Amino acid sequence: MSIDAYIFDMDDLLIRSAGIWRKAEETLLAAIGHQWTAELAIQFKGMNALDVAATIHRVLQPTLPLADCQRIMRDSLLESFKGKITAIHGAADLVRALYGRWPLAVASGSPLEAIRAALAQVGILECFDRLITSESVARGKPHPDVFLAAAEQLKISPDRCVVFEDSLIGVRAAVAAGMRVVCVPSGNADEIRRLTTYVFRSLADVVNDTSLIST
């Protein structure tokens, strides 16, 4: 297949951040008198902080105003990102294998300052031509806006972009953008497999797949 650009999600794909996000989610939930549950979390996995808060507000209907919920969630997330960040196995190797051969972008739900800090800490910030947060577009994932914005900024047609994702919400967004998707599932694996052809156990496995990185 012909590929002109690669677009990466960040959280739980390039970096280990499930604990970072969960800490922020628990902070918000505690503020409205609730506890974190996997059943609730699956409804917003892959969304940006503002949309996570909006989903929690819609589902649990707390008395605390939505704007306050969003502020608590985003502030807590940024605070959590100040800690140590580690790359997921294979992520840095894959990014460096692509670097200099194709345009690369990150399209993530994390705030832009968190994206920059995390990628710098794991040593791959300089590999990316564009960094886009879904906070900067009209609609976050599962809508396609952030991926379409990445393609536009790279000046590449969406159908010639490949997206790397881990979440079902992210996969849905990439498919809606008309892009091909490579996924290392962090959940909902069965449904992810129904939506995309390329599913790997690890990004380390992608490095050895010549059909994806040697076109």
mmCIF file of C-alpha atoms in Angstrom:
data_model
loop_
_atom_site.group_PDB
_atom_site.id
_atom_site.type_symbol
_atom_site.label_atom_id
_atom_site.label_comp_id
_atom_site.label_asym_id
_atom_site.label_seq_id
_atom_site.Cartn_x
_atom_site.Cartn_y
_atom_site.Cartn_z
ATOM 1 C CA MET A 1 0.000 0.000 0.000
ATOM 2 C CA SER A 2 1.146 3.545 -0.692
ATOM 3 C CA ILE A 3 1.894 5.540 2.466
ATOM 4 C CA ASP A 4 2.875 9.196 2.613
ATOM 5 C CA ALA A 5 2.642 9.921 6.365
ATOM 6 C CA TYR A 6 2.262 8.291 9.771
ATOM 7 C CA ILE A 7 0.141 9.680 12.603
ATOM 8 C CA PHE A 8 0.480 8.420 16.170
ATOM 9 C CA ASP A 9 -1.776 8.526 19.175
ATOM 10 C CA MET A 10 0.341 8.966 22.304
ATOM 11 C CA ASP A 11 -1.291 7.705 25.502
ATOM 12 C CA ASP A 12 -0.889 3.968 26.114
ATOM 13 C CA LEU A 13 0.643 3.672 22.650
ATOM 14 C CA LEU A 14 3.931 5.591 22.771
ATOM 15 C CA ILE A 15 4.043 6.165 26.531
ATOM 16 C CA ARG A 16 2.725 4.399 29.607
ATOM 17 C CA SER A 17 0.066 6.779 30.825
ATOM 18 C CA ALA A 18 -2.894 4.684 31.995
ATOM 19 C CA GLY A 19 -1.951 5.437 35.606
ATOM 20 C CA ILE A 20 -1.558 9.148 34.862
ATOM 21 C CA TRP A 21 -5.030 9.390 33.375
ATOM 22 C CA ARG A 22 -6.603 7.208 36.053
ATOM 23 C CA LYS A 23 -5.196 9.415 38.822
ATOM 24 C CA ALA A 24 -6.815 12.471 37.211
ATOM 25 C CA GLU A 25 -10.088 10.621 36.669
ATOM 26 C CA GLU A 26 -10.116 9.478 40.309
ATOM 27 C CA THR A 27 -9.483 13.057 41.459
ATOM 28 C CA LEU A 28 -12.507 14.294 39.530
ATOM 29 C CA LEU A 29 -14.693 11.392 40.635
ATOM 30 C CA ALA A 30 -13.750 11.931 44.277
ATOM 31 C CA ALA A 31 -14.706 15.602 43.938
ATOM 32 C CA ILE A 32 -18.224 14.591 42.893
ATOM 33 C CA GLY A 33 -18.569 11.735 45.382
ATOM 34 C CA HIS A 34 -17.977 8.738 43.120
ATOM 35 C CA GLN A 35 -15.372 6.037 42.632
ATOM 36 C CA TRP A 36 -13.533 4.955 39.495
ATOM 37 C CA THR A 37 -14.857 1.801 37.797
ATOM 38 C CA ALA A 38 -13.742 -0.018 34.671
ATOM 39 C CA GLU A 39 -17.318 0.078 33.381
ATOM 40 C CA LEU A 40 -17.321 3.864 33.522
ATOM 41 C CA ALA A 41 -13.782 4.242 32.183
ATOM 42 C CA ILE A 42 -14.467 2.223 29.043
ATOM 43 C CA GLN A 43 -16.916 4.927 27.983
ATOM 44 C CA PHE A 44 -14.209 7.591 27.745
ATOM 45 C CA LYS A 45 -10.955 5.701 27.098
ATOM 46 C CA GLY A 46 -9.165 7.612 24.323
ATOM 47 C CA MET A 47 -10.989 10.931 24.798
ATOM 48 C CA ASN A 48 -9.333 14.197 25.767
ATOM 49 C CA ALA A 49 -9.557 15.548 29.315
ATOM 50 C CA LEU A 50 -12.432 17.915 28.586
ATOM 51 C CA ASP A 51 -14.475 15.167 26.926
ATOM 52 C CA VAL A 52 -13.664 12.698 29.721
ATOM 53 C CA ALA A 53 -15.079 15.198 32.208
ATOM 54 C CA ALA A 54 -18.097 15.826 29.984
ATOM 55 C CA THR A 55 -18.793 12.090 29.742
ATOM 56 C CA ILE A 56 -18.505 11.658 33.502
ATOM 57 C CA HIS A 57 -20.797 14.660 33.998
ATOM 58 C CA ARG A 58 -23.375 13.275 31.540
ATOM 59 C CA VAL A 59 -23.371 9.764 32.996
ATOM 60 C CA LEU A 60 -23.258 10.614 36.720
ATOM 61 C CA GLN A 61 -25.079 13.976 36.618
ATOM 62 C CA PRO A 62 -23.330 15.586 39.618
ATOM 63 C CA THR A 63 -24.363 18.930 41.065
ATOM 64 C CA LEU A 64 -20.900 20.326 40.320
ATOM 65 C CA PRO A 65 -21.079 22.354 37.071
ATOM 66 C CA LEU A 66 -19.539 20.889 33.937
ATOM 67 C CA ALA A 67 -16.972 23.688 33.651
ATOM 68 C CA ASP A 68 -15.695 22.909 37.156
ATOM 69 C CA CYS A 69 -15.488 19.199 36.368
ATOM 70 C CA GLN A 70 -13.467 19.941 33.244
ATOM 71 C CA ARG A 71 -11.114 22.242 35.129
ATOM 72 C CA ILE A 72 -10.489 19.652 37.858
ATOM 73 C CA MET A 73 -9.882 16.891 35.328
ATOM 74 C CA ARG A 74 -7.500 18.881 33.136
ATOM 75 C CA ASP A 75 -5.547 20.456 36.011
ATOM 76 C CA SER A 76 -5.159 17.051 37.690
ATOM 77 C CA LEU A 77 -3.984 15.511 34.432
ATOM 78 C CA LEU A 78 -1.332 18.164 33.862
ATOM 79 C CA GLU A 79 -0.107 17.717 37.420
ATOM 80 C CA SER A 80 0.141 13.953 36.931
ATOM 81 C CA PHE A 81 2.166 14.405 33.752
ATOM 82 C CA LYS A 82 4.899 16.135 35.786
ATOM 83 C CA GLY A 83 6.076 12.749 37.050
ATOM 84 C CA LYS A 84 8.347 10.203 35.402
ATOM 85 C CA ILE A 85 7.224 9.081 31.938
ATOM 86 C CA THR A 86 8.345 5.839 30.312
ATOM 87 C CA ALA A 87 8.035 4.720 26.711
ATOM 88 C CA ILE A 88 6.121 1.587 25.773
ATOM 89 C CA HIS A 89 8.262 -1.259 24.451
ATOM 90 C CA GLY A 90 9.032 -0.806 20.773
ATOM 91 C CA ALA A 91 7.661 2.728 20.529
ATOM 92 C CA ALA A 92 10.934 4.635 20.305
ATOM 93 C CA ASP A 93 12.431 2.086 17.908
ATOM 94 C CA LEU A 94 9.450 2.335 15.570
ATOM 95 C CA VAL A 95 9.367 6.133 15.598
ATOM 96 C CA ARG A 96 13.088 6.316 14.896
ATOM 97 C CA ALA A 97 12.756 3.760 12.082
ATOM 98 C CA LEU A 98 10.220 6.049 10.391
ATOM 99 C CA TYR A 99 11.922 9.353 11.250
ATOM 100 C CA GLY A 100 13.429 11.114 8.253
ATOM 101 C CA ARG A 101 11.702 8.809 5.767
ATOM 102 C CA TRP A 102 8.106 10.022 6.118
ATOM 103 C CA PRO A 103 6.344 12.967 7.767
ATOM 104 C CA LEU A 104 5.275 12.055 11.315
ATOM 105 C CA ALA A 105 2.651 13.576 13.586
ATOM 106 C CA VAL A 106 1.137 12.959 17.002
ATOM 107 C CA ALA A 107 -2.633 13.376 17.326
ATOM 108 C CA SER A 108 -3.473 12.915 20.996
ATOM 109 C CA GLY A 109 -6.153 13.704 23.538
ATOM 110 C CA SER A 110 -3.561 14.949 26.006
ATOM 111 C CA PRO A 111 -2.996 18.709 26.387
ATOM 112 C CA LEU A 112 -0.276 20.041 24.096
ATOM 113 C CA GLU A 113 2.066 20.883 26.972
ATOM 114 C CA ALA A 114 1.745 17.296 28.227
ATOM 115 C CA ILE A 115 2.452 15.887 24.762
ATOM 116 C CA ARG A 116 5.621 17.954 24.436
ATOM 117 C CA ALA A 117 6.854 17.097 27.922
ATOM 118 C CA ALA A 118 6.176 13.362 27.597
ATOM 119 C CA LEU A 119 7.773 12.953 24.167
ATOM 120 C CA ALA A 120 10.805 14.972 25.261
ATOM 121 C CA GLN A 121 11.236 12.825 28.340
ATOM 122 C CA VAL A 122 11.271 9.580 26.311
ATOM 123 C CA GLY A 123 13.604 11.108 23.723
ATOM 124 C CA ILE A 124 11.473 11.205 20.569
ATOM 125 C CA LEU A 125 10.052 14.737 20.494
ATOM 126 C CA GLU A 126 12.374 15.822 17.681
ATOM 127 C CA CYS A 127 11.108 13.005 15.454
ATOM 128 C CA PHE A 128 7.675 14.561 14.919
ATOM 129 C CA ASP A 129 6.834 17.225 12.369
ATOM 130 C CA ARG A 130 3.518 18.138 13.983
ATOM 131 C CA LEU A 131 1.910 17.748 17.424
ATOM 132 C CA ILE A 132 -1.870 18.142 17.575
ATOM 133 C CA THR A 133 -4.128 17.883 20.601
ATOM 134 C CA SER A 134 -7.796 17.085 20.144
ATOM 135 C CA GLU A 135 -8.453 19.989 22.507
ATOM 136 C CA SER A 136 -7.615 22.245 19.531
ATOM 137 C CA VAL A 137 -10.314 20.891 17.185
ATOM 138 C CA ALA A 138 -14.090 21.184 17.232
ATOM 139 C CA ARG A 139 -14.725 17.575 18.213
ATOM 140 C CA GLY A 140 -12.493 15.072 19.990
ATOM 141 C CA LYS A 141 -12.194 11.357 19.305
ATOM 142 C CA PRO A 142 -14.203 9.295 18.233
ATOM 143 C CA HIS A 143 -14.812 12.094 15.723
ATOM 144 C CA PRO A 144 -12.145 12.317 13.001
ATOM 145 C CA ASP A 145 -11.269 16.005 13.479
ATOM 146 C CA VAL A 146 -7.847 15.616 15.127
ATOM 147 C CA PHE A 147 -6.617 13.135 12.518
ATOM 148 C CA LEU A 148 -7.905 15.281 9.668
ATOM 149 C CA ALA A 149 -6.153 18.275 11.228
ATOM 150 C CA ALA A 150 -2.909 16.282 11.366
ATOM 151 C CA ALA A 151 -3.191 15.315 7.696
ATOM 152 C CA GLU A 152 -3.948 18.912 6.740
ATOM 153 C CA GLN A 153 -0.946 20.223 8.661
ATOM 154 C CA LEU A 154 1.286 17.585 7.066
ATOM 155 C CA LYS A 155 -0.230 18.452 3.653
ATOM 156 C CA ILE A 156 -1.017 14.776 3.009
ATOM 157 C CA SER A 157 -4.308 13.300 1.775
ATOM 158 C CA PRO A 158 -6.060 11.348 4.575
ATOM 159 C CA ASP A 159 -6.249 8.188 2.474
ATOM 160 C CA ARG A 160 -2.447 8.154 2.253
ATOM 161 C CA CYS A 161 -1.977 8.340 6.034
ATOM 162 C CA VAL A 162 -1.559 5.457 8.469
ATOM 163 C CA VAL A 163 -2.664 5.944 12.071
ATOM 164 C CA PHE A 164 -1.224 4.061 15.041
ATOM 165 C CA GLU A 165 -3.772 3.673 17.852
ATOM 166 C CA ASP A 166 -4.540 1.633 20.944
ATOM 167 C CA SER A 167 -8.139 2.495 21.887
ATOM 168 C CA LEU A 168 -11.465 1.687 20.266
ATOM 169 C CA ILE A 169 -12.455 5.357 20.351
ATOM 170 C CA GLY A 170 -9.212 6.269 18.588
ATOM 171 C CA VAL A 171 -9.663 3.556 15.970
ATOM 172 C CA ARG A 172 -13.182 4.788 15.260
ATOM 173 C CA ALA A 173 -11.824 8.317 14.788
ATOM 174 C CA ALA A 174 -9.120 7.184 12.362
ATOM 175 C CA VAL A 175 -11.551 5.064 10.343
ATOM 176 C CA ALA A 176 -13.960 8.007 10.186
ATOM 177 C CA ALA A 177 -11.078 10.125 8.839
ATOM 178 C CA GLY A 178 -10.646 7.667 5.970
ATOM 179 C CA MET A 179 -7.216 6.549 7.166
ATOM 180 C CA ARG A 180 -5.719 3.109 7.500
ATOM 181 C CA VAL A 181 -5.189 2.015 11.084
ATOM 182 C CA VAL A 182 -2.547 -0.046 12.854
ATOM 183 C CA CYS A 183 -3.622 -0.940 16.370
ATOM 184 C CA VAL A 184 -1.971 -2.367 19.454
ATOM 185 C CA PRO A 185 -5.156 -2.793 21.502
ATOM 186 C CA SER A 186 -5.288 -1.645 25.106
ATOM 187 C CA GLY A 187 -8.907 -2.843 25.337
ATOM 188 C CA ASN A 188 -11.938 -3.824 23.222
ATOM 189 C CA ALA A 189 -9.668 -6.020 21.096
ATOM 190 C CA ASP A 190 -12.466 -7.978 19.415
ATOM 191 C CA GLU A 191 -14.282 -4.885 18.180
ATOM 192 C CA ILE A 192 -10.996 -3.268 17.153
ATOM 193 C CA ARG A 193 -10.209 -6.281 14.981
ATOM 194 C CA ARG A 194 -13.531 -5.844 13.204
ATOM 195 C CA LEU A 195 -12.650 -2.251 12.305
ATOM 196 C CA THR A 196 -9.038 -2.541 11.187
ATOM 197 C CA THR A 197 -6.876 -5.022 9.305
ATOM 198 C CA TYR A 198 -3.616 -4.360 11.107
ATOM 199 C CA VAL A 199 -3.537 -5.506 14.731
ATOM 200 C CA PHE A 200 -0.270 -6.189 16.556
ATOM 201 C CA ARG A 201 0.628 -7.312 20.054
ATOM 202 C CA SER A 202 3.388 -4.703 20.309
ATOM 203 C CA LEU A 203 4.850 -1.801 18.370
ATOM 204 C CA ALA A 204 8.079 -3.801 18.408
ATOM 205 C CA ASP A 205 6.392 -6.240 16.004
ATOM 206 C CA VAL A 206 5.573 -3.418 13.572
ATOM 207 C CA VAL A 207 9.259 -2.597 13.068
ATOM 208 C CA ASN A 208 9.714 -5.968 11.367
ATOM 209 C CA ASP A 209 6.654 -5.637 9.102
ATOM 210 C CA THR A 210 8.055 -4.455 5.789
ATOM 211 C CA SER A 211 4.589 -3.902 4.284
ATOM 212 C CA LEU A 212 4.012 -1.070 6.771
ATOM 213 C CA ILE A 213 7.334 0.723 7.062
ATOM 214 C CA SER A 214 9.207 -0.048 3.836
ATOM 215 C CA THR A 215 6.693 1.142 1.252
#
